[in-house]
């Protein structure tokens, strides 16, 4: 049986590849989706990658994942550091939740050191560049088997 994984991305990540490439690299979100889909094909996991600049849209997708997805990989971007609402939504989801940050947030400004989402996440990857998403897919596969 192929299970679905939601890969959710927060604000400004639509500009991945163009935005501060010295921090986030040159790969785009489409490249991330292709890398995750390749891992998914090996692991029988079907990837749905979504991005929004709006907090409510991310929350709606988390609610949708309750019915549709076996696991959530989320890079909440700046909402990581501000959103109790995204944390609360993730708490309604029963499956594994993995948090990804492209940059090493702990090496950056102190306001990036705290994550609300980490209170729910089963694992966190930070500072592995966009490769972090594919690594999270591998971890998702082992958590689901
Ligand atoms: C980020 C880190 C956040 O602090 C920042 O607001 C982002 C991206 C990352 O992937 O490194 O937008 O989540």
Coordinates of N, CA and C and ligand atoms in Angstrom, one line a residue, residues 11 19 24 75 77-78 81 101-103 105 108 112, ligand 1:
X11 N 6.2 30.5 4.7 CA 6.4 31.7 3.9 C 7.8 31.9 3.3
X19 N 16.0 33.3 -3.3 CA 16.0 34.0 -2.0 C 17.3 33.7 -1.3
X24 N 20.3 29.7 1.6 CA 19.3 28.6 1.3 C 19.7 27.8 0.0
X75 N 8.5 22.4 6.9 CA 9.4 23.5 7.1 C 8.5 24.8 7.3
X77 N 9.1 27.6 8.1 CA 9.9 28.9 7.8 C 9.7 29.8 9.0
X78 N 9.4 31.1 8.8 CA 9.4 32.0 9.9 C 8.3 31.7 10.9
X81 N 8.9 30.1 14.5 CA 9.4 30.9 15.7 C 8.2 31.7 16.3
X101 N 14.6 22.4 8.6 CA 15.1 23.7 8.3 C 16.4 23.6 7.4
X102 N 16.4 24.3 6.3 CA 17.4 24.3 5.4 C 18.7 24.8 6.0
X103 N 18.6 25.9 6.7 CA 19.8 26.5 7.3 C 19.9 26.0 8.7
X105 N 19.6 26.9 11.9 CA 18.9 28.0 12.7 C 19.7 28.4 14.0
X108 N 22.3 31.1 13.7 CA 21.8 32.4 13.2 C 21.3 33.2 14.4
X112 N 15.7 32.8 16.0 CA 15.5 31.6 15.2 C 15.8 30.4 16.1
Ligands
LIG1 C1 14.1 28.3 7.7 C2 14.7 29.1 8.9 C3 13.7 30.1 9.4 O1 14.3 30.8 10.5 C4 13.4 31.1 8.3 O2 12.5 32.1 8.7 C5 13.0 30.5 7.0 C6 13.6 29.2 6.6 C7 15.1 27.3 7.1 O3 14.6 26.5 6.3 O4 16.3 27.4 7.3 O5 12.2 31.1 6.2 O6 13.0 27.6 8.2

